[in-house]
JSON list of C-alpha atoms in Angstrom, two decimals:
[
{"chain": "A", "resi": 1431, "resn": "MET", "atom": "CA", "xyz": [148.40, 2.45, 20.49]},
{"chain": "A", "resi": 1432, "resn": "LEU", "atom": "CA", "xyz": [147.78, 6.14, 21.22]},
{"chain": "A", "resi": 1433, "resn": "THR", "atom": "CA", "xyz": [149.46, 7.83, 24.15]},
{"chain": "A", "resi": 1434, "resn": "HIS", "atom": "CA", "xyz": [149.15, 11.30, 25.59]},
{"chain": "A", "resi": 1435, "resn": "GLN", "atom": "CA", "xyz": [152.28, 13.17, 26.60]},
{"chain": "A", "resi": 1436, "resn": "PHE", "atom": "CA", "xyz": [152.05, 16.05, 29.06]},
{"chain": "A", "resi": 1437, "resn": "ASN", "atom": "CA", "xyz": [152.91, 19.40, 27.48]},
{"chain": "A", "resi": 1438, "resn": "PRO", "atom": "CA", "xyz": [154.95, 21.49, 29.95]},
{"chain": "A", "resi": 1439, "resn": "TYR", "atom": "CA", "xyz": [154.62, 24.74, 27.98]},
{"chain": "A", "resi": 1440, "resn": "SER", "atom": "CA", "xyz": [152.29, 27.63, 28.73]},
{"chain": "A", "resi": 1441, "resn": "ALA", "atom": "CA", "xyz": [150.93, 29.55, 25.75]},
{"chain": "A", "resi": 1442, "resn": "CYS", "atom": "CA", "xyz": [148.00, 31.69, 24.68]},
{"chain": "A", "resi": 1443, "resn": "THR", "atom": "CA", "xyz": [146.08, 32.36, 21.47]},
{"chain": "A", "resi": 1444, "resn": "SER", "atom": "CA", "xyz": [144.17, 35.58, 20.77]},
{"chain": "A", "resi": 1445, "resn": "ILE", "atom": "CA", "xyz": [141.41, 36.44, 18.30]},
{"chain": "A", "resi": 1446, "resn": "LEU", "atom": "CA", "xyz": [140.35, 39.91, 17.14]},
{"chain": "A", "resi": 1447, "resn": "VAL", "atom": "CA", "xyz": [137.29, 40.48, 14.92]},
{"chain": "A", "resi": 1448, "resn": "GLY", "atom": "CA", "xyz": [136.27, 43.69, 13.14]},
{"chain": "A", "resi": 1449, "resn": "LYS", "atom": "CA", "xyz": [132.61, 44.74, 13.23]},
{"chain": "A", "resi": 1450, "resn": "ASN", "atom": "CA", "xyz": [131.90, 43.91, 9.58]},
{"chain": "A", "resi": 1451, "resn": "ALA", "atom": "CA", "xyz": [133.52, 40.49, 9.90]},
{"chain": "A", "resi": 1452, "resn": "SER", "atom": "CA", "xyz": [131.05, 39.30, 12.55]},
{"chain": "A", "resi": 1453, "resn": "ALA", "atom": "CA", "xyz": [127.54, 38.01, 11.90]},
{"chain": "A", "resi": 1454, "resn": "ASP", "atom": "CA", "xyz": [125.78, 40.73, 13.91]},
{"chain": "A", "resi": 1455, "resn": "GLY", "atom": "CA", "xyz": [128.13, 43.70, 13.50]},
{"chain": "A", "resi": 1456, "resn": "SER", "atom": "CA", "xyz": [129.80, 43.28, 16.87]},
{"chain": "A", "resi": 1457, "resn": "THR", "atom": "CA", "xyz": [133.48, 43.83, 17.47]},
{"chain": "A", "resi": 1458, "resn": "MET", "atom": "CA", "xyz": [135.08, 40.94, 19.34]},
{"chain": "A", "resi": 1459, "resn": "ILE", "atom": "CA", "xyz": [138.30, 40.13, 21.13]},
{"chain": "A", "resi": 1460, "resn": "GLY", "atom": "CA", "xyz": [139.20, 36.99, 23.04]},
{"chain": "A", "resi": 1461, "resn": "ARG", "atom": "CA", "xyz": [142.16, 35.10, 24.44]},
{"chain": "A", "resi": 1462, "resn": "ASN", "atom": "CA", "xyz": [142.63, 31.69, 25.97]},
{"chain": "A", "resi": 1463, "resn": "GLU", "atom": "CA", "xyz": [145.18, 31.29, 28.73]},
{"chain": "A", "resi": 1464, "resn": "ASP", "atom": "CA", "xyz": [147.03, 28.01, 28.38]},
{"chain": "A", "resi": 1465, "resn": "SER", "atom": "CA", "xyz": [148.45, 27.93, 31.87]},
{"chain": "A", "resi": 1466, "resn": "ARG", "atom": "CA", "xyz": [148.92, 24.96, 34.17]},
{"chain": "A", "resi": 1467, "resn": "ALA", "atom": "CA", "xyz": [146.04, 22.66, 35.03]},
{"chain": "A", "resi": 1468, "resn": "ALA", "atom": "CA", "xyz": [143.46, 23.86, 37.57]},
{"chain": "A", "resi": 1469, "resn": "TRP", "atom": "CA", "xyz": [144.74, 27.46, 37.52]},
{"chain": "A", "resi": 1470, "resn": "ALA", "atom": "CA", "xyz": [141.50, 29.06, 38.68]},
{"chain": "A", "resi": 1471, "resn": "LYS", "atom": "CA", "xyz": [140.30, 32.63, 38.14]},
{"chain": "A", "resi": 1472, "resn": "LYS", "atom": "CA", "xyz": [137.92, 34.92, 39.98]},
{"chain": "A", "resi": 1473, "resn": "MET", "atom": "CA", "xyz": [135.51, 37.33, 38.31]},
{"chain": "A", "resi": 1474, "resn": "ILE", "atom": "CA", "xyz": [135.14, 40.62, 40.11]},
{"chain": "A", "resi": 1475, "resn": "ILE", "atom": "CA", "xyz": [133.41, 43.94, 39.43]},
{"chain": "A", "resi": 1476, "resn": "HIS", "atom": "CA", "xyz": [135.13, 47.14, 40.54]},
{"chain": "A", "resi": 1477, "resn": "ALA", "atom": "CA", "xyz": [132.71, 49.96, 41.34]},
{"chain": "A", "resi": 1478, "resn": "HIS", "atom": "CA", "xyz": [133.02, 53.45, 39.88]},
{"chain": "A", "resi": 1479, "resn": "ARG", "atom": "CA", "xyz": [135.11, 55.51, 42.29]},
{"chain": "A", "resi": 1480, "resn": "GLU", "atom": "CA", "xyz": [136.00, 59.19, 42.54]},
{"chain": "A", "resi": 1481, "resn": "PHE", "atom": "CA", "xyz": [138.86, 59.88, 44.94]},
{"chain": "A", "resi": 1482, "resn": "GLU", "atom": "CA", "xyz": [139.80, 63.21, 46.48]},
{"chain": "A", "resi": 1483, "resn": "GLU", "atom": "CA", "xyz": [143.45, 62.70, 45.59]},
{"chain": "A", "resi": 1484, "resn": "PRO", "atom": "CA", "xyz": [145.26, 60.74, 42.84]},
{"chain": "A", "resi": 1485, "resn": "GLN", "atom": "CA", "xyz": [145.83, 57.13, 43.85]},
{"chain": "A", "resi": 1486, "resn": "THR", "atom": "CA", "xyz": [149.11, 55.19, 43.71]},
{"chain": "A", "resi": 1487, "resn": "PHE", "atom": "CA", "xyz": [149.39, 51.74, 42.17]},
{"chain": "A", "resi": 1488, "resn": "LYS", "atom": "CA", "xyz": [152.05, 49.50, 43.72]},
{"chain": "A", "resi": 1489, "resn": "SER", "atom": "CA", "xyz": [152.68, 46.13, 42.13]},
{"chain": "A", "resi": 1490, "resn": "GLN", "atom": "CA", "xyz": [152.31, 43.03, 44.26]},
{"chain": "A", "resi": 1491, "resn": "ASP", "atom": "CA", "xyz": [155.06, 41.41, 42.21]},
{"chain": "A", "resi": 1492, "resn": "GLN", "atom": "CA", "xyz": [158.13, 41.73, 44.45]},
{"chain": "A", "resi": 1493, "resn": "THR", "atom": "CA", "xyz": [160.47, 40.85, 41.58]},
{"chain": "A", "resi": 1494, "resn": "HIS", "atom": "CA", "xyz": [159.22, 43.77, 39.49]},
{"chain": "A", "resi": 1495, "resn": "PRO", "atom": "CA", "xyz": [158.20, 46.57, 41.91]},
{"chain": "A", "resi": 1496, "resn": "PHE", "atom": "CA", "xyz": [156.29, 48.73, 39.41]},
{"chain": "A", "resi": 1497, "resn": "THR", "atom": "CA", "xyz": [154.57, 51.82, 40.81]},
{"chain": "A", "resi": 1498, "resn": "MET", "atom": "CA", "xyz": [152.72, 54.76, 39.24]},
{"chain": "A", "resi": 1499, "resn": "THR", "atom": "CA", "xyz": [150.21, 57.50, 40.02]},
{"chain": "A", "resi": 1500, "resn": "LEU", "atom": "CA", "xyz": [146.62, 56.93, 38.89]},
{"chain": "A", "resi": 1501, "resn": "PRO", "atom": "CA", "xyz": [143.86, 59.44, 38.02]},
{"chain": "A", "resi": 1502, "resn": "LYS", "atom": "CA", "xyz": [141.30, 60.42, 40.66]},
{"chain": "A", "resi": 1503, "resn": "ILE", "atom": "CA", "xyz": [138.34, 59.01, 38.69]},
{"chain": "A", "resi": 1504, "resn": "ARG", "atom": "CA", "xyz": [138.22, 55.23, 38.17]},
{"chain": "A", "resi": 1505, "resn": "ALA", "atom": "CA", "xyz": [135.50, 53.81, 35.92]},
{"chain": "A", "resi": 1506, "resn": "LYS", "atom": "CA", "xyz": [133.51, 50.72, 36.82]},
{"chain": "A", "resi": 1507, "resn": "TYR", "atom": "CA", "xyz": [135.11, 47.64, 35.24]},
{"chain": "A", "resi": 1508, "resn": "THR", "atom": "CA", "xyz": [135.22, 43.87, 35.39]},
{"chain": "A", "resi": 1509, "resn": "ALA", "atom": "CA", "xyz": [138.33, 41.75, 35.84]},
{"chain": "A", "resi": 1510, "resn": "THR", "atom": "CA", "xyz": [139.37, 38.10, 36.19]},
{"chain": "A", "resi": 1511, "resn": "PRO", "atom": "CA", "xyz": [142.40, 37.98, 38.51]},
{"chain": "A", "resi": 1512, "resn": "GLU", "atom": "CA", "xyz": [144.28, 34.86, 39.55]},
{"chain": "A", "resi": 1513, "resn": "TRP", "atom": "CA", "xyz": [143.02, 32.74, 42.42]},
{"chain": "A", "resi": 1514, "resn": "THR", "atom": "CA", "xyz": [146.10, 33.87, 44.34]},
{"chain": "A", "resi": 1515, "resn": "ALA", "atom": "CA", "xyz": [147.92, 37.20, 44.45]},
{"chain": "A", "resi": 1516, "resn": "GLU", "atom": "CA", "xyz": [151.21, 35.52, 45.39]},
{"chain": "A", "resi": 1517, "resn": "TYR", "atom": "CA", "xyz": [152.72, 36.28, 41.97]},
{"chain": "A", "resi": 1518, "resn": "GLY", "atom": "CA", "xyz": [150.97, 39.60, 41.39]},
{"chain": "A", "resi": 1519, "resn": "LEU", "atom": "CA", "xyz": [147.50, 40.93, 40.63]},
{"chain": "A", "resi": 1520, "resn": "PHE", "atom": "CA", "xyz": [147.04, 39.73, 37.01]},
{"chain": "A", "resi": 1521, "resn": "GLU", "atom": "CA", "xyz": [143.53, 41.10, 36.36]},
{"chain": "A", "resi": 1522, "resn": "GLU", "atom": "CA", "xyz": [144.00, 39.88, 32.77]},
{"chain": "A", "resi": 1523, "resn": "ASP", "atom": "CA", "xyz": [140.84, 41.12, 31.02]},
{"chain": "A", "resi": 1524, "resn": "GLY", "atom": "CA", "xyz": [137.63, 43.06, 31.43]},
{"chain": "A", "resi": 1525, "resn": "ILE", "atom": "CA", "xyz": [135.09, 45.57, 30.15]},
{"chain": "A", "resi": 1526, "resn": "ASN", "atom": "CA", "xyz": [134.58, 49.05, 31.59]},
{"chain": "A", "resi": 1527, "resn": "GLU", "atom": "CA", "xyz": [131.45, 51.18, 31.97]},
{"chain": "A", "resi": 1528, "resn": "TYR", "atom": "CA", "xyz": [132.17, 52.92, 28.65]},
{"chain": "A", "resi": 1529, "resn": "GLY", "atom": "CA", "xyz": [132.00, 49.67, 26.70]},
{"chain": "A", "resi": 1530, "resn": "VAL", "atom": "CA", "xyz": [135.76, 49.32, 26.20]},
{"chain": "A", "resi": 1531, "resn": "ALA", "atom": "CA", "xyz": [137.21, 45.81, 26.46]},
{"chain": "A", "resi": 1532, "resn": "MET", "atom": "CA", "xyz": [140.83, 44.85, 27.09]},
{"chain": "A", "resi": 1533, "resn": "SER", "atom": "CA", "xyz": [142.80, 41.61, 27.32]},
{"chain": "A", "resi": 1534, "resn": "ALA", "atom": "CA", "xyz": [146.40, 41.41, 28.52]},
{"chain": "A", "resi": 1535, "resn": "THR", "atom": "CA", "xyz": [148.49, 39.68, 27.52]},
{"chain": "A", "resi": 1536, "resn": "GLU", "atom": "CA", "xyz": [149.63, 37.50, 24.66]},
{"chain": "A", "resi": 1537, "resn": "SER", "atom": "CA", "xyz": [153.16, 36.67, 25.82]},
{"chain": "A", "resi": 1538, "resn": "ALA", "atom": "CA", "xyz": [155.85, 37.09, 23.17]},
{"chain": "A", "resi": 1539, "resn": "TYR", "atom": "CA", "xyz": [159.62, 37.31, 22.91]},
{"chain": "A", "resi": 1540, "resn": "CYS", "atom": "CA", "xyz": [162.28, 39.79, 21.83]},
{"chain": "A", "resi": 1541, "resn": "ASN", "atom": "CA", "xyz": [165.72, 39.04, 20.40]},
{"chain": "A", "resi": 1542, "resn": "THR", "atom": "CA", "xyz": [169.01, 39.97, 22.06]},
{"chain": "A", "resi": 1543, "resn": "ARG", "atom": "CA", "xyz": [169.95, 42.59, 19.45]},
{"chain": "A", "resi": 1544, "resn": "VAL", "atom": "CA", "xyz": [166.86, 44.64, 20.17]},
{"chain": "A", "resi": 1545, "resn": "LEU", "atom": "CA", "xyz": [167.28, 44.29, 23.92]},
{"chain": "A", "resi": 1546, "resn": "ALA", "atom": "CA", "xyz": [170.88, 45.46, 23.63]},
{"chain": "A", "resi": 1547, "resn": "ALA", "atom": "CA", "xyz": [169.57, 48.74, 22.20]},
{"chain": "A", "resi": 1548, "resn": "ASP", "atom": "CA", "xyz": [166.57, 49.08, 24.53]},
{"chain": "A", "resi": 1549, "resn": "PRO", "atom": "CA", "xyz": [166.82, 46.73, 27.54]},
{"chain": "A", "resi": 1550, "resn": "TYR", "atom": "CA", "xyz": [163.90, 45.60, 29.65]},
{"chain": "A", "resi": 1551, "resn": "VAL", "atom": "CA", "xyz": [163.20, 47.69, 32.77]},
{"chain": "A", "resi": 1552, "resn": "LYS", "atom": "CA", "xyz": [163.04, 45.58, 35.93]},
{"chain": "A", "resi": 1553, "resn": "ASP", "atom": "CA", "xyz": [160.61, 47.88, 37.74]},
{"chain": "A", "resi": 1554, "resn": "GLY", "atom": "CA", "xyz": [158.61, 48.71, 34.60]},
{"chain": "A", "resi": 1555, "resn": "ILE", "atom": "CA", "xyz": [155.06, 47.63, 33.84]},
{"chain": "A", "resi": 1556, "resn": "GLY", "atom": "CA", "xyz": [154.23, 44.03, 32.96]},
{"chain": "A", "resi": 1557, "resn": "GLU", "atom": "CA", "xyz": [151.22, 41.83, 32.29]},
{"chain": "A", "resi": 1558, "resn": "GLU", "atom": "CA", "xyz": [150.46, 41.75, 36.01]},
{"chain": "A", "resi": 1559, "resn": "ALA", "atom": "CA", "xyz": [149.46, 45.43, 36.11]},
{"chain": "A", "resi": 1560, "resn": "MET", "atom": "CA", "xyz": [148.34, 46.37, 32.59]},
{"chain": "A", "resi": 1561, "resn": "VAL", "atom": "CA", "xyz": [144.58, 45.94, 32.92]},
{"chain": "A", "resi": 1562, "resn": "THR", "atom": "CA", "xyz": [144.48, 47.54, 36.38]},
{"chain": "A", "resi": 1563, "resn": "VAL", "atom": "CA", "xyz": [146.23, 50.78, 35.38]},
{"chain": "A", "resi": 1564, "resn": "THR", "atom": "CA", "xyz": [144.69, 51.09, 31.91]},
{"chain": "A", "resi": 1565, "resn": "LEU", "atom": "CA", "xyz": [141.11, 49.80, 31.56]},
{"chain": "A", "resi": 1566, "resn": "PRO", "atom": "CA", "xyz": [139.43, 51.94, 34.27]},
{"chain": "A", "resi": 1567, "resn": "TYR", "atom": "CA", "xyz": [140.82, 55.15, 32.76]},
{"chain": "A", "resi": 1568, "resn": "ILE", "atom": "CA", "xyz": [139.95, 54.94, 29.05]},
{"chain": "A", "resi": 1569, "resn": "HIS", "atom": "CA", "xyz": [136.90, 55.77, 26.94]},
{"chain": "A", "resi": 1570, "resn": "SER", "atom": "CA", "xyz": [137.81, 54.00, 23.68]},
{"chain": "A", "resi": 1571, "resn": "ALA", "atom": "CA", "xyz": [140.03, 51.25, 22.32]},
{"chain": "A", "resi": 1572, "resn": "ARG", "atom": "CA", "xyz": [142.25, 53.85, 20.67]},
{"chain": "A", "resi": 1573, "resn": "GLU", "atom": "CA", "xyz": [142.63, 55.72, 23.95]},
{"chain": "A", "resi": 1574, "resn": "GLY", "atom": "CA", "xyz": [143.61, 52.43, 25.59]},
{"chain": "A", "resi": 1575, "resn": "VAL", "atom": "CA", "xyz": [146.51, 52.03, 23.17]},
{"chain": "A", "resi": 1576, "resn": "GLU", "atom": "CA", "xyz": [147.60, 55.61, 23.76]},
{"chain": "A", "resi": 1577, "resn": "ARG", "atom": "CA", "xyz": [147.45, 55.37, 27.55]},
{"chain": "A", "resi": 1578, "resn": "LEU", "atom": "CA", "xyz": [149.33, 52.09, 27.80]},
{"chain": "A", "resi": 1579, "resn": "GLY", "atom": "CA", "xyz": [151.82, 53.32, 25.21]},
{"chain": "A", "resi": 1580, "resn": "HIS", "atom": "CA", "xyz": [152.59, 56.43, 27.27]},
{"chain": "A", "resi": 1581, "resn": "ILE", "atom": "CA", "xyz": [153.03, 54.30, 30.40]},
{"chain": "A", "resi": 1582, "resn": "ILE", "atom": "CA", "xyz": [155.52, 52.06, 28.60]},
{"chain": "A", "resi": 1583, "resn": "GLU", "atom": "CA", "xyz": [157.44, 55.04, 27.24]},
{"chain": "A", "resi": 1584, "resn": "GLU", "atom": "CA", "xyz": [157.65, 56.65, 30.69]},
{"chain": "A", "resi": 1585, "resn": "HIS", "atom": "CA", "xyz": [158.13, 53.62, 32.95]},
{"chain": "A", "resi": 1586, "resn": "GLY", "atom": "CA", "xyz": [159.38, 50.92, 30.59]},
{"chain": "A", "resi": 1587, "resn": "THR", "atom": "CA", "xyz": [158.40, 47.24, 30.64]},
{"chain": "A", "resi": 1588, "resn": "TYR", "atom": "CA", "xyz": [160.16, 44.07, 31.75]},
{"chain": "A", "resi": 1589, "resn": "GLU", "atom": "CA", "xyz": [158.68, 41.75, 29.12]},
{"chain": "A", "resi": 1590, "resn": "THR", "atom": "CA", "xyz": [157.36, 41.52, 25.56]},
{"chain": "A", "resi": 1591, "resn": "ASN", "atom": "CA", "xyz": [153.60, 41.29, 25.17]},
{"chain": "A", "resi": 1592, "resn": "GLY", "atom": "CA", "xyz": [150.59, 41.58, 22.88]},
{"chain": "A", "resi": 1593, "resn": "ILE", "atom": "CA", "xyz": [147.53, 43.47, 24.18]},
{"chain": "A", "resi": 1594, "resn": "LEU", "atom": "CA", "xyz": [143.98, 43.54, 22.81]},
{"chain": "A", "resi": 1595, "resn": "PHE", "atom": "CA", "xyz": [141.54, 46.48, 22.88]},
{"chain": "A", "resi": 1596, "resn": "SER", "atom": "CA", "xyz": [138.03, 46.89, 21.46]},
{"chain": "A", "resi": 1597, "resn": "ASP", "atom": "CA", "xyz": [135.03, 49.19, 21.64]},
{"chain": "A", "resi": 1598, "resn": "VAL", "atom": "CA", "xyz": [131.79, 49.33, 19.65]},
{"chain": "A", "resi": 1599, "resn": "ASN", "atom": "CA", "xyz": [133.59, 50.64, 16.55]},
{"chain": "A", "resi": 1600, "resn": "GLU", "atom": "CA", "xyz": [137.27, 49.63, 16.59]},
{"chain": "A", "resi": 1601, "resn": "VAL", "atom": "CA", "xyz": [139.57, 46.74, 17.43]},
{"chain": "A", "resi": 1602, "resn": "TRP", "atom": "CA", "xyz": [143.29, 47.31, 18.08]},
{"chain": "A", "resi": 1603, "resn": "TYR", "atom": "CA", "xyz": [146.21, 44.93, 18.61]},
{"chain": "A", "resi": 1604, "resn": "MET", "atom": "CA", "xyz": [149.22, 46.36, 20.44]},
{"chain": "A", "resi": 1605, "resn": "GLU", "atom": "CA", "xyz": [152.70, 44.90, 20.89]},
{"chain": "A", "resi": 1606, "resn": "THR", "atom": "CA", "xyz": [155.57, 45.89, 23.18]},
{"chain": "A", "resi": 1607, "resn": "GLY", "atom": "CA", "xyz": [158.85, 45.24, 21.39]},
{"chain": "A", "resi": 1608, "resn": "ALA", "atom": "CA", "xyz": [161.51, 46.04, 24.00]},
{"chain": "A", "resi": 1609, "resn": "GLY", "atom": "CA", "xyz": [162.02, 48.13, 27.12]},
{"chain": "A", "resi": 1610, "resn": "HIS", "atom": "CA", "xyz": [160.24, 51.26, 25.86]},
{"chain": "A", "resi": 1611, "resn": "TYR", "atom": "CA", "xyz": [159.07, 50.54, 22.29]},
{"chain": "A", "resi": 1612, "resn": "TRP", "atom": "CA", "xyz": [155.56, 49.64, 21.24]},
{"chain": "A", "resi": 1613, "resn": "VAL", "atom": "CA", "xyz": [153.38, 49.52, 18.14]},
{"chain": "A", "resi": 1614, "resn": "ALA", "atom": "CA", "xyz": [149.67, 48.99, 17.56]},
{"chain": "A", "resi": 1615, "resn": "GLN", "atom": "CA", "xyz": [147.62, 48.11, 14.49]},
{"chain": "A", "resi": 1616, "resn": "ARG", "atom": "CA", "xyz": [143.91, 48.56, 13.97]},
{"chain": "A", "resi": 1617, "resn": "ILE", "atom": "CA", "xyz": [142.13, 45.45, 12.72]},
{"chain": "A", "resi": 1618, "resn": "PRO", "atom": "CA", "xyz": [140.15, 46.49, 9.60]},
{"chain": "A", "resi": 1619, "resn": "ASP", "atom": "CA", "xyz": [136.36, 46.39, 10.03]},
{"chain": "A", "resi": 1620, "resn": "ASP", "atom": "CA", "xyz": [136.03, 43.59, 7.48]},
{"chain": "A", "resi": 1621, "resn": "ALA", "atom": "CA", "xyz": [138.90, 41.48, 8.84]},
{"chain": "A", "resi": 1622, "resn": "TYR", "atom": "CA", "xyz": [139.90, 39.28, 11.74]},
{"chain": "A", "resi": 1623, "resn": "ALA", "atom": "CA", "xyz": [143.21, 38.18, 13.22]},
{"chain": "A", "resi": 1624, "resn": "VAL", "atom": "CA", "xyz": [144.49, 35.17, 15.14]},
{"chain": "A", "resi": 1625, "resn": "VAL", "atom": "CA", "xyz": [147.70, 35.72, 17.12]},
{"chain": "A", "resi": 1626, "resn": "ALA", "atom": "CA", "xyz": [149.88, 33.18, 18.91]},
{"chain": "A", "resi": 1627, "resn": "ASN", "atom": "CA", "xyz": [152.93, 33.69, 21.14]},
{"chain": "A", "resi": 1628, "resn": "GLN", "atom": "CA", "xyz": [155.11, 35.73, 18.82]},
{"chain": "A", "resi": 1629, "resn": "LEU", "atom": "CA", "xyz": [155.27, 39.30, 17.55]},
{"chain": "A", "resi": 1630, "resn": "ALA", "atom": "CA", "xyz": [152.85, 39.60, 14.63]},
{"chain": "A", "resi": 1631, "resn": "ILE", "atom": "CA", "xyz": [153.05, 43.20, 13.35]},
{"chain": "A", "resi": 1632, "resn": "GLN", "atom": "CA", "xyz": [155.64, 43.12, 10.57]},
{"chain": "A", "resi": 1633, "resn": "GLU", "atom": "CA", "xyz": [155.37, 46.19, 8.33]},
{"chain": "A", "resi": 1634, "resn": "ILE", "atom": "CA", "xyz": [154.45, 49.70, 9.45]},
{"chain": "A", "resi": 1635, "resn": "ASP", "atom": "CA", "xyz": [153.07, 52.22, 6.94]},
{"chain": "A", "resi": 1636, "resn": "LEU", "atom": "CA", "xyz": [153.92, 55.68, 8.27]},
{"chain": "A", "resi": 1637, "resn": "VAL", "atom": "CA", "xyz": [151.51, 57.28, 5.77]},
{"chain": "A", "resi": 1638, "resn": "THR", "atom": "CA", "xyz": [148.53, 55.79, 7.60]},
{"chain": "A", "resi": 1639, "resn": "MET", "atom": "CA", "xyz": [149.72, 56.75, 11.07]},
{"chain": "A", "resi": 1640, "resn": "THR", "atom": "CA", "xyz": [146.92, 57.30, 13.65]},
{"chain": "A", "resi": 1641, "resn": "ILE", "atom": "CA", "xyz": [144.43, 55.65, 11.27]},
{"chain": "A", "resi": 1642, "resn": "ILE", "atom": "CA", "xyz": [145.83, 52.15, 10.98]},
{"chain": "A", "resi": 1643, "resn": "PHE", "atom": "CA", "xyz": [148.99, 52.28, 13.09]},
{"chain": "A", "resi": 1644, "resn": "MET", "atom": "CA", "xyz": [150.12, 53.90, 16.30]},
{"chain": "A", "resi": 1645, "resn": "LEU", "atom": "CA", "xyz": [153.59, 53.56, 17.77]},
{"chain": "A", "resi": 1646, "resn": "LYS", "atom": "CA", "xyz": [156.13, 55.03, 20.14]},
{"chain": "A", "resi": 1647, "resn": "THR", "atom": "CA", "xyz": [156.38, 58.80, 19.65]},
{"chain": "A", "resi": 1648, "resn": "PHE", "atom": "CA", "xyz": [160.15, 58.68, 19.15]},
{"chain": "A", "resi": 1649, "resn": "VAL", "atom": "CA", "xyz": [159.76, 56.45, 16.10]},
{"chain": "A", "resi": 1650, "resn": "ILE", "atom": "CA", "xyz": [157.30, 58.80, 14.39]},
{"chain": "A", "resi": 1651, "resn": "LEU", "atom": "CA", "xyz": [159.95, 61.53, 14.33]},
{"chain": "A", "resi": 1652, "resn": "TYR", "atom": "CA", "xyz": [161.93, 59.43, 11.88]}
]
């Protein structure tokens, strides 16, 4: 007799495909969100906006009151937020008018030794805000890594995550390792990657910096 047991865990799995590893030369990123049953999403399209003054983002997550100043020009972009904003915005993924795609996040975990050296920041950025403050302000996948990396260095983060970026030429996978540390690796054009809920980037070759790897500025100095 076969029985089905309810799985109480939430998890995600991401895929990243270089342009020469796909049948038609397209770059691809994707992520499933294994959340609770019937956890609906909305698809929305944000119009291109040019404001007279810089805008301020204020998180709707009361537990982690992240806030930051945004540029005056916001590109058109798509997003798929939660059906409810009770727990925060969580725009999760989208594509902007420059053809840059982003997915955030692949939840991961950090050990206590690392957090002792660089603790999480309670009012830092988290999954809830990453797409909203990054995707409308970038022109390439590489620029997406750089922008989000600078935000994490300046404001910190309260969780460990994996983030996906792609444009017509490049695919990047980025990980946040602690309160202010991050690293990103470019997926080779002829390769693909499948990532589950754990940190995946293991070895960093400093010789190929900016070509294959990008990481927190402080680390590069060493």
